[in-house]
Coordinates of C-alpha atoms in Angstrom, one line a residue:
Chain A
M1 CA -33.0 3.8 25.0
R2 CA -36.5 3.6 23.5
L3 CA -36.5 2.0 20.1
A4 CA -39.0 2.3 17.2
V5 CA -38.3 -0.7 14.9
L6 CA -39.4 -0.4 11.3
G7 CA -39.4 -3.7 9.5
A8 CA -40.4 -7.1 11.0
G9 CA -38.3 -9.4 8.9
A10 CA -35.4 -11.5 10.2
V11 CA -33.4 -8.4 11.3
G12 CA -36.2 -6.2 12.7
S13 CA -37.7 -9.1 14.6
S14 CA -34.3 -10.0 16.1
V15 CA -33.6 -6.5 17.1
A16 CA -37.0 -6.3 18.8
E17 CA -36.5 -9.7 20.5
L18 CA -32.9 -8.9 21.8
A19 CA -33.4 -5.2 22.7
G20 CA -34.5 -6.0 26.2
D21 CA -31.3 -8.1 26.9
Y22 CA -29.3 -5.0 26.0
G23 CA -31.3 -2.7 28.4
H24 CA -33.5 -1.0 25.8
T25 CA -37.3 -0.8 25.4
V26 CA -39.1 -1.3 22.1
T27 CA -41.9 1.3 22.0
A28 CA -43.0 0.6 18.4
L29 CA -42.7 -2.3 15.9
A30 CA -44.0 -1.9 12.3
D31 CA -44.1 -4.1 9.3
S32 CA -45.2 -2.9 5.8
R33 CA -48.9 -3.1 6.7
S34 CA -49.3 -2.5 10.4
A35 CA -47.7 -1.4 13.6
V36 CA -48.0 -1.9 17.4
L37 CA -47.1 1.0 19.7
D38 CA -46.8 1.6 23.4
P39 CA -44.6 4.4 24.9
E40 CA -44.1 2.1 28.0
G41 CA -42.8 -0.8 25.8
I42 CA -44.7 -3.2 23.6
D43 CA -45.1 -6.9 24.1
V44 CA -42.6 -8.1 21.5
G45 CA -43.4 -11.8 21.8
S46 CA -47.1 -11.4 21.2
A47 CA -46.5 -8.9 18.3
L48 CA -44.3 -11.5 16.5
D49 CA -46.7 -14.3 17.3
R50 CA -49.5 -12.3 15.6
K51 CA -47.2 -11.6 12.7
E52 CA -46.7 -15.3 12.2
R53 CA -50.4 -16.1 12.6
E54 CA -52.1 -13.2 10.8
G55 CA -49.3 -11.6 8.8
V56 CA -49.5 -8.3 10.7
V57 CA -47.8 -7.2 14.0
G58 CA -50.6 -5.0 15.2
D59 CA -53.6 -2.8 14.4
A60 CA -52.1 0.7 14.0
D61 CA -51.0 2.2 10.8
P62 CA -47.2 1.7 10.1
E63 CA -46.8 5.5 9.7
E64 CA -47.8 6.0 13.3
A65 CA -44.6 4.2 14.5
L66 CA -42.6 7.1 12.9
A67 CA -44.6 9.7 14.9
G68 CA -44.6 7.8 18.2
T69 CA -42.3 7.9 21.3
Y70 CA -38.7 6.8 20.7
D71 CA -35.1 7.9 21.0
V72 CA -33.8 5.7 18.1
L73 CA -35.4 4.8 14.9
V74 CA -34.2 1.3 13.8
E75 CA -34.7 1.2 10.0
A76 CA -34.8 -2.5 9.0
T77 CA -37.1 -2.4 6.0
P78 CA -35.9 -4.1 2.8
T79 CA -33.2 -2.5 0.8
T80 CA -34.6 -0.7 -2.3
L81 CA -32.6 1.0 -5.1
G82 CA -33.0 4.2 -6.9
D83 CA -34.7 6.7 -4.6
A84 CA -34.1 4.3 -1.6
Q85 CA -37.7 4.8 -0.5
P86 CA -39.4 4.3 1.9
G87 CA -36.2 4.1 4.0
F88 CA -35.0 7.6 3.1
G89 CA -38.4 9.1 4.1
H90 CA -38.2 7.3 7.4
L91 CA -34.8 8.8 8.0
R92 CA -36.0 12.3 7.2
A93 CA -39.0 12.1 9.5
A94 CA -36.9 10.9 12.5
L95 CA -34.1 13.5 12.0
E96 CA -36.7 16.3 11.7
R97 CA -37.7 15.3 15.2
D98 CA -34.1 15.2 16.3
R99 CA -34.2 11.5 16.8
H100 CA -31.3 9.1 16.1
V101 CA -31.4 6.6 13.2
V102 CA -29.7 3.2 13.1
F103 CA -29.8 1.6 9.6
A104 CA -29.9 -2.1 8.8
N105 CA -31.4 -1.1 5.4
K106 CA -28.5 -0.5 2.9
G107 CA -30.5 1.5 0.3
P108 CA -30.4 5.0 1.8
V109 CA -26.8 5.0 2.9
A110 CA -25.5 3.4 -0.3
E111 CA -27.6 5.4 -2.8
R112 CA -28.0 8.8 -1.0
Y113 CA -25.1 9.0 1.3
A114 CA -24.5 12.8 0.9
D115 CA -28.2 13.5 1.4
V116 CA -28.2 11.3 4.6
R117 CA -25.2 13.3 6.0
A118 CA -26.7 16.6 5.0
L119 CA -30.0 15.9 6.9
E120 CA -28.0 14.6 9.9
R121 CA -26.0 17.9 10.1
E122 CA -29.3 19.9 10.4
S123 CA -30.6 17.5 13.1
G124 CA -29.9 16.8 16.8
G125 CA -29.9 13.2 15.8
T126 CA -27.1 10.9 14.8
V127 CA -27.1 8.3 12.0
L128 CA -25.2 5.0 12.4
M129 CA -25.0 2.1 10.0
E130 CA -22.7 -0.7 11.1
A131 CA -25.3 -3.4 10.3
T132 CA -25.3 -2.4 6.6
V133 CA -21.8 -3.7 6.0
G134 CA -21.2 -7.2 7.4
G135 CA -19.5 -8.4 4.2
A136 CA -21.0 -10.2 1.2
M137 CA -22.4 -13.6 0.6
G138 CA -23.4 -15.3 -2.6
Y139 CA -23.3 -18.5 -4.8
E140 CA -26.4 -19.9 -6.3
H141 CA -25.9 -23.4 -4.9
V142 CA -26.2 -22.2 -1.3
L143 CA -29.0 -19.7 -2.1
A144 CA -31.9 -22.1 -1.6
E145 CA -30.5 -23.1 1.8
A146 CA -29.8 -19.5 2.7
Q147 CA -33.4 -18.6 1.9
D148 CA -34.6 -21.4 4.1
L149 CA -32.4 -20.1 6.9
G150 CA -33.6 -16.6 6.4
V151 CA -30.1 -15.2 5.7
A152 CA -30.5 -14.4 2.0
E153 CA -31.5 -11.0 0.7
A154 CA -35.2 -10.5 0.3
D155 CA -34.5 -10.1 -3.5
P156 CA -32.2 -13.1 -4.2
S157 CA -30.7 -11.4 -7.3
F158 CA -29.1 -9.0 -4.9
D159 CA -26.8 -11.9 -3.8
V160 CA -26.0 -13.6 -7.1
E161 CA -25.7 -10.5 -9.2
G162 CA -23.3 -8.9 -6.8
T163 CA -25.6 -6.0 -5.9
D164 CA -25.5 -6.7 -2.2
A165 CA -21.7 -6.7 -2.2
A166 CA -21.7 -3.5 -4.3
L167 CA -24.1 -1.8 -1.9
K168 CA -21.8 -2.7 1.0
C169 CA -18.7 -1.5 -0.8
T170 CA -20.4 1.7 -1.8
I171 CA -21.2 2.4 1.8
L172 CA -17.6 1.6 2.9
A173 CA -16.2 3.9 0.1
N174 CA -18.4 6.7 1.4
V175 CA -17.4 6.2 5.0
L176 CA -13.7 6.0 4.0
A177 CA -13.9 9.1 1.9
E178 CA -15.2 11.1 5.0
G179 CA -17.3 13.3 2.8
G180 CA -14.5 14.0 0.4
R181 CA -16.4 12.4 -2.5
E182 CA -19.8 10.8 -2.8
Y183 CA -20.2 7.3 -4.2
T184 CA -23.3 5.6 -5.4
L185 CA -24.0 2.2 -7.0
E186 CA -23.3 3.8 -10.4
D187 CA -19.6 4.2 -9.4
A188 CA -19.2 0.5 -8.8
T189 CA -18.1 -2.0 -11.5
V190 CA -20.1 -5.1 -10.7
E191 CA -19.9 -8.6 -12.1
G192 CA -22.0 -11.3 -10.4
I193 CA -21.5 -15.0 -10.2
K194 CA -24.6 -16.0 -12.0
S195 CA -23.0 -16.5 -15.3
L196 CA -19.9 -18.3 -13.9
P197 CA -19.6 -21.7 -15.6
G198 CA -19.5 -24.7 -13.2
S199 CA -16.2 -25.8 -14.7
A200 CA -14.5 -22.6 -13.4
L201 CA -14.7 -23.9 -9.8
E202 CA -13.2 -27.2 -10.9
L203 CA -10.4 -25.6 -12.7
A204 CA -9.6 -23.4 -9.7
N205 CA -9.6 -26.5 -7.5
E206 CA -7.0 -28.2 -9.6
D207 CA -4.8 -25.2 -9.0
G208 CA -5.3 -25.2 -5.2
R209 CA -7.6 -22.2 -5.5
T210 CA -11.3 -21.5 -5.2
I211 CA -13.6 -18.7 -6.3
R212 CA -15.2 -16.1 -4.1
L213 CA -17.3 -13.0 -4.8
I214 CA -15.0 -10.2 -3.7
G215 CA -15.7 -6.5 -3.4
E216 CA -12.8 -4.1 -3.5
V217 CA -12.6 -0.5 -2.4
S218 CA -9.4 1.3 -3.2
D219 CA -8.2 4.7 -4.5
G220 CA -11.6 5.9 -5.5
E221 CA -12.6 2.6 -7.2
V222 CA -15.3 0.2 -6.2
R223 CA -15.2 -3.2 -7.9
V224 CA -17.2 -6.4 -7.3
G225 CA -16.7 -9.7 -9.0
P226 CA -15.7 -13.4 -8.8
R227 CA -12.0 -13.7 -7.9
L228 CA -9.6 -16.6 -7.7
V229 CA -8.3 -17.0 -4.1
P230 CA -6.1 -19.6 -2.4
A231 CA -8.3 -22.6 -1.3
Y232 CA -7.1 -22.4 2.3
G233 CA -6.4 -18.7 2.5
A234 CA -8.2 -16.2 4.7
L235 CA -10.5 -15.1 1.8
A236 CA -11.9 -18.6 1.3
V237 CA -14.7 -18.2 3.8
T238 CA -17.7 -20.5 3.7
G239 CA -21.4 -20.5 4.6
T240 CA -22.6 -17.1 5.8
R241 CA -19.1 -16.2 7.0
N242 CA -17.7 -12.9 5.5
I243 CA -14.3 -11.4 5.8
V244 CA -13.2 -7.8 5.5
Q245 CA -9.5 -7.3 4.7
L246 CA -7.8 -4.0 5.3
E247 CA -4.5 -3.0 3.8
T248 CA -3.0 -0.3 6.1
E249 CA 0.0 1.9 5.6
H250 CA 1.9 1.1 8.8
A251 CA 0.1 -1.9 10.4
G252 CA 0.1 -4.3 7.4
Q253 CA -3.0 -6.3 6.6
L254 CA -5.8 -6.6 9.1
N255 CA -8.6 -9.2 8.8
V256 CA -12.0 -9.1 10.5
S257 CA -14.4 -12.0 9.9
G258 CA -17.7 -13.2 11.2
R259 CA -21.2 -14.1 10.1
G260 CA -22.3 -11.6 7.5
A261 CA -26.0 -12.5 7.5
G262 CA -28.7 -13.7 9.7
G263 CA -31.3 -12.0 12.0
P264 CA -29.6 -12.2 15.4
E265 CA -26.1 -11.6 14.0
T266 CA -27.2 -8.4 12.2
A267 CA -29.3 -7.4 15.1
T268 CA -26.2 -7.3 17.3
A269 CA -24.6 -4.8 14.9
V270 CA -27.8 -2.6 15.2
L271 CA -27.7 -2.9 19.0
A272 CA -24.0 -2.1 19.1
D273 CA -24.9 1.2 17.2
V274 CA -27.6 1.9 19.8
D275 CA -25.1 1.5 22.6
R276 CA -22.8 3.9 20.8
L277 CA -25.6 6.5 20.8
D278 CA -26.2 5.9 24.5
S279 CA -22.6 6.5 25.7
Chain B
M1 CA -1.7 16.3 20.9
R2 CA 1.8 16.7 22.5
L3 CA 3.4 13.4 23.3
A4 CA 6.1 12.5 25.7
V5 CA 7.4 9.1 24.6
L6 CA 9.2 7.0 27.3
G7 CA 11.2 4.1 25.7
A8 CA 13.2 4.3 22.5
G9 CA 13.0 0.7 21.5
A10 CA 11.2 -0.6 18.4
V11 CA 7.8 0.6 19.6
G12 CA 8.8 4.0 21.2
S13 CA 10.9 4.9 18.1
S14 CA 8.1 4.1 15.7
V15 CA 5.6 6.1 17.7
A16 CA 8.0 9.1 17.7
E17 CA 8.7 8.7 14.0
L18 CA 5.0 8.3 13.0
A19 CA 3.4 10.8 15.4
G20 CA 3.8 13.7 13.0
D21 CA 2.0 11.9 10.2
Y22 CA -1.0 11.6 12.6
G23 CA -0.9 15.3 13.4
H24 CA 0.8 15.1 16.8
T25 CA 4.0 16.7 18.2
V26 CA 6.6 14.8 20.2
T27 CA 7.8 17.1 23.0
A28 CA 9.9 14.5 24.7
L29 CA 11.6 11.2 23.9
A30 CA 13.5 9.2 26.6
D31 CA 15.4 6.0 26.8
S32 CA 16.6 4.4 30.0
R33 CA 19.7 6.7 30.2
S34 CA 18.8 10.0 28.6
A35 CA 16.1 12.2 27.2
V36 CA 15.6 15.0 24.7
L37 CA 12.9 17.6 25.3
D38 CA 11.4 20.6 23.5
P39 CA 7.9 22.0 24.2
E40 CA 7.7 23.1 20.6
G41 CA 8.6 19.6 19.3
I42 CA 11.8 17.7 19.2
D43 CA 13.7 16.7 16.1
V44 CA 12.9 13.0 16.2
G45 CA 15.2 12.0 13.3
S46 CA 18.3 13.4 14.9
A47 CA 17.4 12.0 18.3
L48 CA 17.1 8.5 16.8
D49 CA 20.3 9.0 14.8
R50 CA 22.1 9.9 18.0
K51 CA 20.6 6.8 19.7
E52 CA 22.1 4.6 17.0
R53 CA 25.5 6.3 17.0
E54 CA 26.0 7.0 20.8
G55 CA 23.4 4.8 22.5
V56 CA 21.5 7.8 24.0
V57 CA 18.8 10.0 22.5
G58 CA 19.9 13.2 24.2
D59 CA 21.6 15.0 27.1
A60 CA 18.7 15.4 29.6
D61 CA 17.9 13.1 32.5
P62 CA 15.2 10.6 31.5
E63 CA 13.1 11.7 34.6
E64 CA 12.8 15.2 33.1
A65 CA 10.6 13.8 30.3
L66 CA 8.0 13.0 32.9
A67 CA 8.0 16.6 34.2
G68 CA 8.0 18.2 30.8
T69 CA 5.2 19.6 28.6
Y70 CA 2.8 17.0 27.2
D71 CA -0.8 16.0 26.9
V72 CA -0.2 12.3 26.6
L73 CA 2.5 10.1 28.1
V74 CA 3.3 7.2 25.8
E75 CA 4.7 4.4 28.1
A76 CA 6.8 2.1 25.8
T77 CA 9.5 1.0 28.2
P78 CA 10.1 -2.8 28.5
T79 CA 7.5 -5.0 30.3
T80 CA 8.7 -6.0 33.8
L81 CA 6.9 -8.3 36.2
G82 CA 6.1 -8.1 39.9
D83 CA 5.8 -4.4 40.8
A84 CA 5.8 -3.4 37.2
Q85 CA 8.3 -0.6 37.7
P86 CA 9.4 1.8 36.4
G87 CA 6.2 1.8 34.2
F88 CA 3.8 2.1 37.1
G89 CA 5.7 5.0 38.6
H90 CA 5.5 6.8 35.2
L91 CA 1.8 6.2 35.1
R92 CA 1.4 7.7 38.6
A93 CA 3.5 10.8 37.8
A94 CA 1.5 11.5 34.7
L95 CA -2.0 11.0 36.2
E96 CA -1.0 13.2 39.2
R97 CA -0.5 15.9 36.7
D98 CA -3.9 15.1 35.0
R99 CA -2.2 13.9 31.9
H100 CA -3.4 11.0 29.7
V101 CA -1.4 7.7 29.5
V102 CA -1.2 5.3 26.6
F103 CA 0.5 2.0 27.4
A104 CA 2.5 -0.2 25.0
N105 CA 4.2 -1.7 28.1
K106 CA 2.1 -4.6 29.3
G107 CA 3.4 -4.8 32.9
P108 CA 1.4 -2.2 34.8
V109 CA -1.9 -3.1 33.2
A110 CA -1.4 -6.9 33.5
E111 CA 0.1 -6.9 37.0
R112 CA -1.6 -3.9 38.7
Y113 CA -4.9 -3.3 36.8
A114 CA -7.0 -2.3 39.8
D115 CA -4.3 0.2 41.0
V116 CA -4.1 1.6 37.4
R117 CA -7.9 2.2 37.4
A118 CA -7.9 3.6 40.9
L119 CA -5.3 6.2 40.0
E120 CA -7.2 7.0 36.8
R121 CA -10.4 7.7 38.7
E122 CA -8.7 10.3 40.9
S123 CA -7.1 12.0 37.8
G124 CA -8.3 14.2 35.0
G125 CA -6.3 11.9 32.7
T126 CA -7.4 8.8 30.9
V127 CA -5.5 5.5 30.5
L128 CA -5.6 3.5 27.3
M129 CA -3.8 0.3 26.3
E130 CA -4.8 -1.1 22.9
A131 CA -1.1 -1.7 22.0
T132 CA -0.6 -4.1 24.9
V133 CA -2.9 -6.8 23.4
G134 CA -2.1 -7.6 19.8
G135 CA -2.1 -11.3 20.3
A136 CA 0.8 -13.6 21.1
M137 CA 3.7 -14.9 19.1
G138 CA 6.2 -17.7 19.9
Y139 CA 8.1 -20.7 18.7
E140 CA 11.8 -21.1 19.3
H141 CA 12.6 -21.7 15.6
V142 CA 11.4 -18.2 14.5
L143 CA 12.8 -16.5 17.6
A144 CA 16.2 -15.7 16.2
E145 CA 14.7 -14.2 13.1
A146 CA 12.2 -12.4 15.1
Q147 CA 14.9 -10.8 17.2
D148 CA 16.7 -9.7 14.1
L149 CA 13.5 -8.2 12.8
G150 CA 13.0 -6.4 16.2
V151 CA 9.6 -8.1 16.8
A152 CA 10.5 -10.4 19.6
E153 CA 10.1 -9.4 23.2
A154 CA 13.1 -7.8 24.9
D155 CA 13.2 -10.9 27.2
P156 CA 12.9 -13.8 24.7
S157 CA 11.7 -16.2 27.5
F158 CA 8.5 -14.1 27.5
D159 CA 7.7 -15.5 24.1
V160 CA 8.7 -19.2 24.5
E161 CA 7.4 -19.6 28.0
G162 CA 4.0 -18.2 27.2
T163 CA 4.5 -15.2 29.6
D164 CA 3.7 -12.6 26.9
A165 CA 0.5 -14.4 25.9
A166 CA -0.4 -14.7 29.5
L167 CA 0.1 -11.0 30.1
K168 CA -2.1 -10.2 27.1
C169 CA -4.8 -12.6 28.3
T170 CA -4.7 -11.1 31.8
I171 CA -5.2 -7.6 30.4
L172 CA -8.1 -8.9 28.3
A173 CA -9.7 -10.7 31.3
N174 CA -9.4 -7.4 33.3
V175 CA -11.0 -5.4 30.5
L176 CA -13.8 -8.0 30.0
A177 CA -14.5 -8.1 33.8
E178 CA -15.1 -4.3 33.8
G179 CA -13.8 -4.0 37.3
G180 CA -15.9 -6.9 38.6
R181 CA -12.8 -8.9 39.5
E182 CA -9.1 -8.2 39.2
Y183 CA -6.8 -10.6 37.4
T184 CA -3.0 -10.8 37.7
L185 CA -0.5 -13.2 36.1
E186 CA -1.0 -15.5 39.1
D187 CA -4.5 -16.2 38.0
A188 CA -3.3 -17.6 34.7
T189 CA -2.4 -21.3 34.1
V190 CA 0.6 -21.0 31.7
E191 CA 2.4 -23.7 29.8
G192 CA 5.1 -22.6 27.3
I193 CA 6.3 -24.2 24.1
K194 CA 9.9 -24.6 25.1
S195 CA 9.6 -28.2 26.3
L196 CA 7.4 -29.3 23.4
P197 CA 9.2 -32.1 21.6
G198 CA 9.9 -31.6 17.9
S199 CA 8.1 -34.8 17.1
A200 CA 4.8 -33.3 18.4
L201 CA 4.6 -31.0 15.3
E202 CA 5.3 -33.9 13.0
L203 CA 2.6 -36.0 14.6
A204 CA 0.1 -33.1 14.4
N205 CA 1.0 -32.7 10.7
E206 CA 0.1 -36.3 9.9
D207 CA -3.3 -35.7 11.3
G208 CA -3.9 -32.5 9.3
R209 CA -3.3 -30.3 12.3
T210 CA -0.6 -28.1 13.6
I211 CA 0.4 -26.6 17.0
R212 CA 0.0 -23.0 18.1
L213 CA 0.4 -21.2 21.4
I214 CA -3.1 -20.3 22.4
G215 CA -4.3 -18.1 25.3
E216 CA -7.9 -18.5 26.4
V217 CA -10.0 -16.2 28.5
S218 CA -13.4 -17.6 29.6
D219 CA -15.7 -17.7 32.6
G220 CA -13.1 -16.3 34.9
E221 CA -10.3 -18.5 33.7
V222 CA -7.1 -17.6 31.9
R223 CA -5.1 -20.4 30.3
V224 CA -2.1 -20.3 28.0
G225 CA -0.5 -23.4 26.3
P226 CA 0.3 -25.2 23.1
R227 CA -2.9 -26.4 21.4
L228 CA -3.6 -28.7 18.4
V229 CA -5.4 -26.6 15.7
P230 CA -6.5 -27.5 12.1
A231 CA -3.6 -27.0 9.8
Y232 CA -5.5 -24.7 7.4
G233 CA -7.9 -23.2 10.0
A234 CA -8.2 -19.6 11.2
L235 CA -6.0 -20.2 14.3
A236 CA -3.0 -21.5 12.2
V237 CA -1.5 -18.1 11.7
T238 CA 2.1 -17.8 10.8
G239 CA 5.0 -15.3 11.2
T240 CA 4.2 -12.4 13.4
R241 CA 0.5 -12.7 12.6
N242 CA -1.9 -13.1 15.6
I243 CA -5.5 -13.8 15.8
V244 CA -8.1 -13.0 18.4
Q245 CA -11.2 -15.2 18.3
L246 CA -14.4 -14.0 20.1
E247 CA -17.3 -16.4 20.9
T248 CA -20.4 -14.2 21.2
E249 CA -23.8 -15.0 22.5
H250 CA -25.9 -13.8 19.4
A251 CA -23.3 -13.0 16.7
G252 CA -21.5 -16.3 16.6
Q253 CA -17.7 -16.3 16.3
L254 CA -15.8 -13.2 15.3
N255 CA -12.1 -13.3 14.2
V256 CA -9.8 -10.3 14.2
S257 CA -6.2 -10.9 12.9
G258 CA -3.2 -8.8 12.1
R259 CA 0.4 -8.4 12.8
G260 CA 0.9 -8.8 16.6
A261 CA 4.4 -7.5 16.8
G262 CA 6.8 -5.0 15.3
G263 CA 7.5 -1.4 15.9
P264 CA 5.3 0.4 13.3
E265 CA 2.5 -2.1 13.7
T266 CA 2.4 -1.6 17.5
A267 CA 2.9 2.2 17.1
T268 CA -0.3 2.4 15.1
A269 CA -2.2 0.9 18.0
V270 CA -0.6 3.5 20.3
L271 CA -1.5 6.3 17.9
A272 CA -5.1 5.0 17.6
D273 CA -5.4 5.4 21.3
V274 CA -4.0 8.9 21.1
D275 CA -6.7 9.7 18.5
R276 CA -9.4 8.4 20.9
L277 CA -8.2 10.8 23.6
D278 CA -8.3 13.6 21.1
S279 CA -11.9 13.2 20.0

């Protein structure tokens, strides 16, 4: 498939770098200020080198990437709230041209899910979003390190205030509702971990427990907040590791865990979506 | 979809009982001695009641179920080794009629994978097998309880000698090889837990570790045996819980865990396959 990648941060760069390994061609790469395009495939390495040296990937206008040659638009610009722009506009432009859209950006699918699906229905393109829900990470004391590693949200308050977890749970709630009801961030009850006293973790420890930021989606409710969990239990994941726990009717509890952040890790979710479109 | 269910043990019974909830119709149910058929849908409850009272589900010959009206043959007879009969013959009969086959029986897909795929290519039917690999369970001291609960293999030596784990790993190796190489049980190095001295577990405990029966598939090798694992780590699952751990090139380690045995749990995997055929 031919990919136009919007966003050249940790995720967009990784998607562009790994696309070739998965048999795809990157025909456009754009950051917020510039773009590089070639219908035959751009030179990803030199575009990212230039980004590092000069702060831009190329000489073209970023809007040109939207109008170029591609089968799939990979939307990996930073998550924004409210009107979810410019991500939502990028979606609309691609779907109007009957192109597929794969989101890494959580904004449009969390904040305007019904609009996204309505535009998709009118288009020959398909919208996928696996990369938007890898789990949730948090905790102020690992935040500095996380930012060094490039795995924290562009806006760090998204992590510590629980917004990132709430966005992911909102997306999950929409997917689970299968169009039966639309959820936005306003439907979520969100409590972050910023105001949690240090003594809380010590008290939890004495009791064989620890504290994690947990998002819950059930029976039409979306709740995010610090929760006490068993210190050695499945939910006590560390580092950038996330876990999704599903309570099923007949199959009991299913757990899926893996790294919930990081450029290459998130890029594999984007490229798995691209493969789904290809088959 | 119309389902013919072969096998009325824990898994076959659960598939028949739950099929209606998932929007499907059971047109045949067979045990090793009898069958009940109705192209409009059988009365599952009374067939299973009769099975409990009289040891048979109906008055028809079990072979009639194969020749009846159905879209999907659910093969849930006990796993046998060597020629994997009668499961393999059931597969052939269904594919010759261009019907789909969903396996819960591990024998045919572990022992004759290439033959299964060859017959599938000549047929209009598709073969799916999610239910054959839920993981592996074992340990002699939970075996009696497991048999009471109906979650142990029909042949208990399959659990304690590592055969069940080896079958699952052989199936996984075949699926991962994508036809590049065929694996059978002979390619697996298998060590069970039967001969493990009781003191081994105590020694492991002193060191903060425990012992689990682990099957490994990597670089063309299939190995099953008792392994030392961290006592509170992801691999130290208990009860009927299984875990599959995937080492990926770009996404790090992914874990998927859930109940690896039990009628309703396995039936949900069968019915998920049926849904895949339906879409």
